[in-house]
Amino acid sequence: MKSRRGRAAATLPLEAGASLAADQAWWKNMPQIWMTYDELGALCGCGAMEARDRAIHLSLDRRKSRDGTTRVKLDLALTAKFFASVREADFELDCAIEALHNTHRQMAELLAPTQLHNRRGAA
């Protein structure tokens, strides 16, 4: 295959081309997570201005939304950190729900003998 300048252009073997196409499809399906500087700062444990500086340093995509707020597209490492924080929050929520269920069960056990006693007296 020749390029416009007459030199032979590099071609990929079929297997490599198929692999490249699969990788491109993977990236198309990868979720994009965009955060404000405040949200990024909360994720990284810093303030909004330091989060802005980090985004610039890491060359992250930045865009101004229709609402006028600048948002930053997370890279792979920050996306993994975000998912880990979501899993952690889900675990904490699951623990809170379990504690509520346990409290409910204990309260039901305490009320059960009183209810039986009141029923016997009414009969």
Coordinates of N, CA and C in Angstrom, one line a residue:
M1 N 0.8 -1.2 0.0 CA 0.0 0.0 0.0 C 0.9 1.2 0.0
K2 N 0.6 2.2 -0.8 CA 1.5 3.4 -1.0 C 0.8 4.6 -0.4
S3 N 1.5 5.4 0.3 CA 1.0 6.7 0.8 C 1.0 7.7 -0.2
R4 N 0.6 8.9 0.1 CA 0.5 10.0 -0.9 C 1.9 10.4 -1.4
R5 N 2.9 10.2 -0.6 CA 4.3 10.6 -1.0 C 5.0 9.5 -1.7
G6 N 4.4 8.4 -2.0 CA 5.0 7.3 -2.8 C 5.7 6.3 -2.0
R7 N 5.8 6.5 -0.7 CA 6.5 5.5 0.2 C 5.5 4.4 0.5
A8 N 6.0 3.2 0.8 CA 5.1 2.1 1.2 C 4.6 2.4 2.7
A9 N 3.3 2.4 2.8 CA 2.7 2.6 4.1 C 2.8 1.3 4.9
A10 N 2.9 1.4 6.2 CA 2.9 0.2 7.1 C 1.6 -0.4 7.1
T11 N 1.5 -1.7 7.0 CA 0.3 -2.4 7.1 C 0.4 -3.4 8.2
L12 N -0.8 -3.6 8.8 CA -0.8 -4.6 10.0 C -1.2 -5.9 9.5
P13 N -0.7 -7.0 10.1 CA -1.2 -8.3 9.8 C -2.6 -8.4 10.2
L14 N -3.3 -9.4 9.6 CA -4.7 -9.6 9.8 C -5.0 -9.8 11.3
E15 N -4.2 -10.6 12.0 CA -4.4 -10.9 13.4 C -4.3 -9.6 14.2
A16 N -3.3 -8.8 14.0 CA -3.1 -7.6 14.7 C -4.2 -6.6 14.4
G17 N -4.6 -6.6 13.2 CA -5.7 -5.7 12.8 C -7.0 -6.1 13.6
A18 N -7.2 -7.4 13.7 CA -8.4 -7.8 14.4 C -8.3 -7.5 15.9
S19 N -7.1 -7.6 16.4 CA -6.9 -7.3 17.8 C -7.1 -5.8 18.1
L20 N -6.6 -5.0 17.1 CA -6.8 -3.6 17.2 C -8.2 -3.2 17.2
A21 N -9.0 -3.8 16.3 CA -10.4 -3.5 16.2 C -11.1 -3.9 17.5
A22 N -10.7 -5.0 18.1 CA -11.3 -5.4 19.4 C -11.0 -4.4 20.5
D23 N -9.8 -3.9 20.5 CA -9.4 -2.9 21.5 C -10.2 -1.6 21.3
Q24 N -10.4 -1.2 20.0 CA -11.1 0.0 19.8 C -12.6 -0.2 20.2
A25 N -13.1 -1.4 20.0 CA -14.5 -1.6 20.5 C -14.6 -1.5 22.0
W26 N -13.5 -2.0 22.7 CA -13.5 -2.0 24.1 C -13.5 -0.5 24.6
W27 N -12.7 0.3 24.0 CA -12.7 1.7 24.4 C -14.0 2.4 24.1
K28 N -14.7 2.0 23.0 CA -16.0 2.7 22.7 C -17.0 2.3 23.8
N29 N -16.9 1.1 24.4 CA -17.8 0.7 25.5 C -17.4 1.2 26.9
M30 N -16.3 1.7 27.0 CA -15.8 2.2 28.3 C -16.6 3.4 28.7
P31 N -17.1 3.4 30.0 CA -17.9 4.5 30.4 C -17.1 5.7 30.6
Q32 N -17.6 6.9 30.3 CA -17.0 8.2 30.5 C -17.5 8.8 31.8
I33 N -16.6 9.1 32.7 CA -17.1 9.7 33.9 C -16.5 11.1 33.9
W34 N -17.4 12.1 34.0 CA -17.0 13.5 34.0 C -17.4 14.0 35.4
M35 N -16.4 14.7 36.0 CA -16.7 15.3 37.4 C -16.3 16.8 37.4
T36 N -17.0 17.5 38.2 CA -16.6 18.9 38.5 C -15.3 18.9 39.3
Y37 N -14.7 20.1 39.4 CA -13.4 20.1 40.2 C -13.7 19.8 41.7
D38 N -14.9 20.2 42.2 CA -15.3 19.9 43.6 C -15.4 18.4 43.7
E39 N -16.0 17.7 42.8 CA -16.2 16.3 42.9 C -14.9 15.6 42.8
L40 N -14.0 16.0 41.8 CA -12.7 15.4 41.7 C -11.9 15.6 42.9
G41 N -12.0 16.8 43.5 CA -11.3 17.1 44.8 C -11.7 16.2 45.9
A42 N -13.0 15.9 46.0 CA -13.6 15.0 47.0 C -13.0 13.6 46.8
L43 N -12.9 13.2 45.5 CA -12.4 11.8 45.2 C -10.9 11.7 45.5
C44 N -10.2 12.8 45.3 CA -8.7 12.8 45.5 C -8.3 13.3 46.9
G45 N -9.3 13.7 47.7 CA -9.0 14.2 49.0 C -8.3 15.6 49.0
C46 N -8.7 16.5 48.1 CA -8.1 17.8 48.1 C -9.2 18.8 47.7
G47 N -8.8 20.0 47.6 CA -9.7 21.1 47.3 C -10.0 21.2 45.7
A48 N -10.9 22.0 45.4 CA -11.2 22.2 43.9 C -10.1 22.8 43.1
M49 N -9.3 23.7 43.7 CA -8.2 24.3 43.0 C -7.1 23.3 42.8
E50 N -6.8 22.5 43.8 CA -5.8 21.5 43.6 C -6.2 20.4 42.6
A51 N -7.5 20.1 42.6 CA -8.1 19.2 41.6 C -7.9 19.7 40.2
R52 N -8.1 21.0 40.1 CA -8.0 21.7 38.8 C -6.5 21.5 38.3
D53 N -5.6 21.8 39.2 CA -4.2 21.7 38.9 C -3.8 20.3 38.5
R54 N -4.3 19.3 39.3 CA -4.1 17.9 38.9 C -4.6 17.6 37.5
A55 N -5.8 18.0 37.2 CA -6.4 17.7 35.9 C -5.5 18.3 34.8
I56 N -5.0 19.5 35.0 CA -4.1 20.1 34.0 C -2.8 19.3 33.9
H57 N -2.2 19.0 35.1 CA -1.0 18.2 35.1 C -1.1 16.9 34.4
L58 N -2.3 16.2 34.6 CA -2.5 14.9 34.0 C -3.0 15.0 32.6
S59 N -3.2 16.2 32.1 CA -3.7 16.4 30.7 C -5.1 15.8 30.5
L60 N -5.9 15.8 31.5 CA -7.3 15.3 31.4 C -8.1 16.2 30.5
D61 N -9.1 15.6 29.8 CA -10.0 16.4 29.0 C -10.9 17.2 30.0
R62 N -11.0 18.5 29.6 CA -11.9 19.4 30.4 C -12.8 20.1 29.4
R63 N -14.1 20.2 29.9 CA -15.1 20.9 29.0 C -16.0 21.6 29.9
K64 N -16.4 22.7 29.4 CA -17.4 23.5 30.1 C -18.8 23.0 29.7
S65 N -19.6 22.7 30.7 CA -21.0 22.2 30.4 C -21.9 23.3 30.1
R66 N -23.1 22.9 29.7 CA -24.2 23.9 29.4 C -24.5 24.8 30.7
D67 N -24.3 24.2 31.8 CA -24.6 24.9 33.1 C -23.5 25.9 33.5
G68 N -22.4 25.9 32.7 CA -21.3 26.8 32.9 C -20.2 26.2 33.8
T69 N -20.4 25.0 34.3 CA -19.5 24.3 35.2 C -18.5 23.5 34.3
T70 N -17.2 23.7 34.6 CA -16.2 22.9 33.9 C -16.1 21.5 34.6
R71 N -16.1 20.5 33.7 CA -16.0 19.1 34.1 C -14.8 18.5 33.5
V72 N -14.3 17.5 34.2 CA -13.0 16.8 33.9 C -13.4 15.3 33.6
K73 N -12.9 14.8 32.5 CA -13.1 13.4 32.2 C -12.0 12.6 32.9
L74 N -12.4 11.6 33.7 CA -11.5 10.8 34.4 C -10.7 9.9 33.5
D75 N -9.4 9.7 33.8 CA -8.6 8.7 33.1 C -8.9 7.3 33.8
L76 N -8.2 6.3 33.3 CA -8.4 4.9 33.8 C -8.1 4.8 35.3
A77 N -7.0 5.4 35.7 CA -6.7 5.3 37.2 C -7.7 6.0 38.0
L78 N -8.1 7.1 37.7 CA -9.2 7.8 38.4 C -10.5 7.2 38.4
T79 N -10.8 6.6 37.2 CA -12.1 5.8 37.1 C -12.0 4.6 38.0
A80 N -10.9 3.9 38.1 CA -10.8 2.8 39.0 C -11.0 3.2 40.5
K81 N -10.4 4.4 40.8 CA -10.5 5.0 42.1 C -12.0 5.3 42.4
F82 N -12.7 5.9 41.4 CA -14.1 6.2 41.6 C -14.9 4.9 41.8
F83 N -14.7 3.9 41.0 CA -15.4 2.7 41.2 C -15.2 2.0 42.6
A84 N -13.9 2.1 43.0 CA -13.6 1.6 44.4 C -14.4 2.4 45.4
S85 N -14.5 3.7 45.3 CA -15.2 4.5 46.3 C -16.7 4.1 46.3
V86 N -17.2 3.8 45.1 CA -18.6 3.4 45.0 C -18.9 2.1 45.7
R87 N -17.9 1.1 45.4 CA -18.1 -0.2 46.0 C -18.0 0.0 47.6
E88 N -17.1 0.8 48.0 CA -16.9 1.1 49.5 C -18.2 1.7 50.0
A89 N -18.8 2.6 49.3 CA -20.0 3.2 49.8 C -21.2 2.2 49.8
D90 N -21.2 1.3 48.8 CA -22.2 0.3 48.8 C -22.1 -0.7 50.0
F91 N -20.8 -1.0 50.3 CA -20.5 -1.8 51.5 C -21.1 -1.2 52.8
E92 N -20.8 0.1 52.9 CA -21.2 0.8 54.1 C -22.7 0.9 54.1
L93 N -23.4 1.1 53.0 CA -24.8 1.1 52.9 C -25.4 -0.3 53.3
D94 N -24.8 -1.3 52.8 CA -25.2 -2.7 53.1 C -25.1 -3.0 54.6
C95 N -24.0 -2.5 55.2 CA -23.8 -2.7 56.7 C -24.9 -1.9 57.4
A96 N -25.3 -0.7 57.0 CA -26.3 0.1 57.6 C -27.7 -0.6 57.5
I97 N -28.0 -1.2 56.3 CA -29.2 -1.9 56.1 C -29.3 -3.1 57.0
E98 N -28.2 -3.9 57.1 CA -28.1 -5.0 57.9 C -28.3 -4.7 59.4
A99 N -27.7 -3.6 59.8 CA -27.9 -3.1 61.2 C -29.4 -2.8 61.5
L100 N -30.1 -2.1 60.5 CA -31.5 -1.8 60.7 C -32.3 -3.1 60.7
H101 N -32.0 -4.1 59.9 CA -32.7 -5.4 60.0 C -32.5 -6.0 61.3
N102 N -31.3 -6.0 61.9 CA -31.1 -6.6 63.2 C -31.8 -5.9 64.3
T103 N -31.9 -4.6 64.2 CA -32.6 -3.8 65.2 C -34.1 -4.1 65.1
H104 N -34.6 -4.2 63.9 CA -36.0 -4.5 63.7 C -36.3 -5.9 64.3
R105 N -35.4 -6.9 64.0 CA -35.7 -8.2 64.5 C -35.6 -8.2 66.0
Q106 N -34.7 -7.5 66.6 CA -34.6 -7.5 68.1 C -35.9 -6.8 68.7
M107 N -36.3 -5.7 68.1 CA -37.5 -5.1 68.6 C -38.7 -6.0 68.4
A108 N -38.8 -6.7 67.3 CA -39.9 -7.6 67.1 C -39.9 -8.8 68.2
E109 N -38.7 -9.2 68.5 CA -38.6 -10.3 69.6 C -39.0 -9.7 70.9
L110 N -38.7 -8.5 71.2 CA -39.1 -7.9 72.5 C -40.6 -7.7 72.6
L111 N -41.2 -7.3 71.5 CA -42.7 -7.1 71.5 C -43.5 -8.4 71.4
A112 N -42.9 -9.4 70.9 CA -43.7 -10.7 70.7 C -44.2 -11.2 72.0
P113 N -43.5 -11.4 73.1 CA -44.0 -11.9 74.3 C -45.1 -11.0 74.9
T114 N -45.0 -9.7 74.8 CA -46.0 -8.8 75.3 C -47.3 -9.0 74.5
Q115 N -47.2 -9.1 73.2 CA -48.4 -9.3 72.4 C -49.1 -10.6 72.8
L116 N -48.3 -11.7 73.0 CA -48.9 -13.0 73.4 C -49.6 -12.8 74.7
H117 N -49.0 -12.1 75.7 CA -49.6 -12.0 77.0 C -50.9 -11.2 76.9
N118 N -51.0 -10.2 76.1 CA -52.2 -9.4 76.0 C -53.3 -10.2 75.3
R119 N -52.9 -11.1 74.4 CA -53.9 -11.9 73.7 C -54.5 -12.9 74.6
R120 N -53.7 -13.5 75.5 CA -54.2 -14.5 76.4 C -55.2 -13.9 77.4
G121 N -54.9 -12.7 77.8 CA -55.8 -12.0 78.8 C -57.1 -11.7 78.2
A122 N -57.1 -11.4 76.9 CA -58.4 -11.0 76.2 C -59.2 -12.3 76.0
A123 N -58.7 -13.4 75.9 CA -59.5 -14.6 75.6 C -60.2 -15.1 76.7

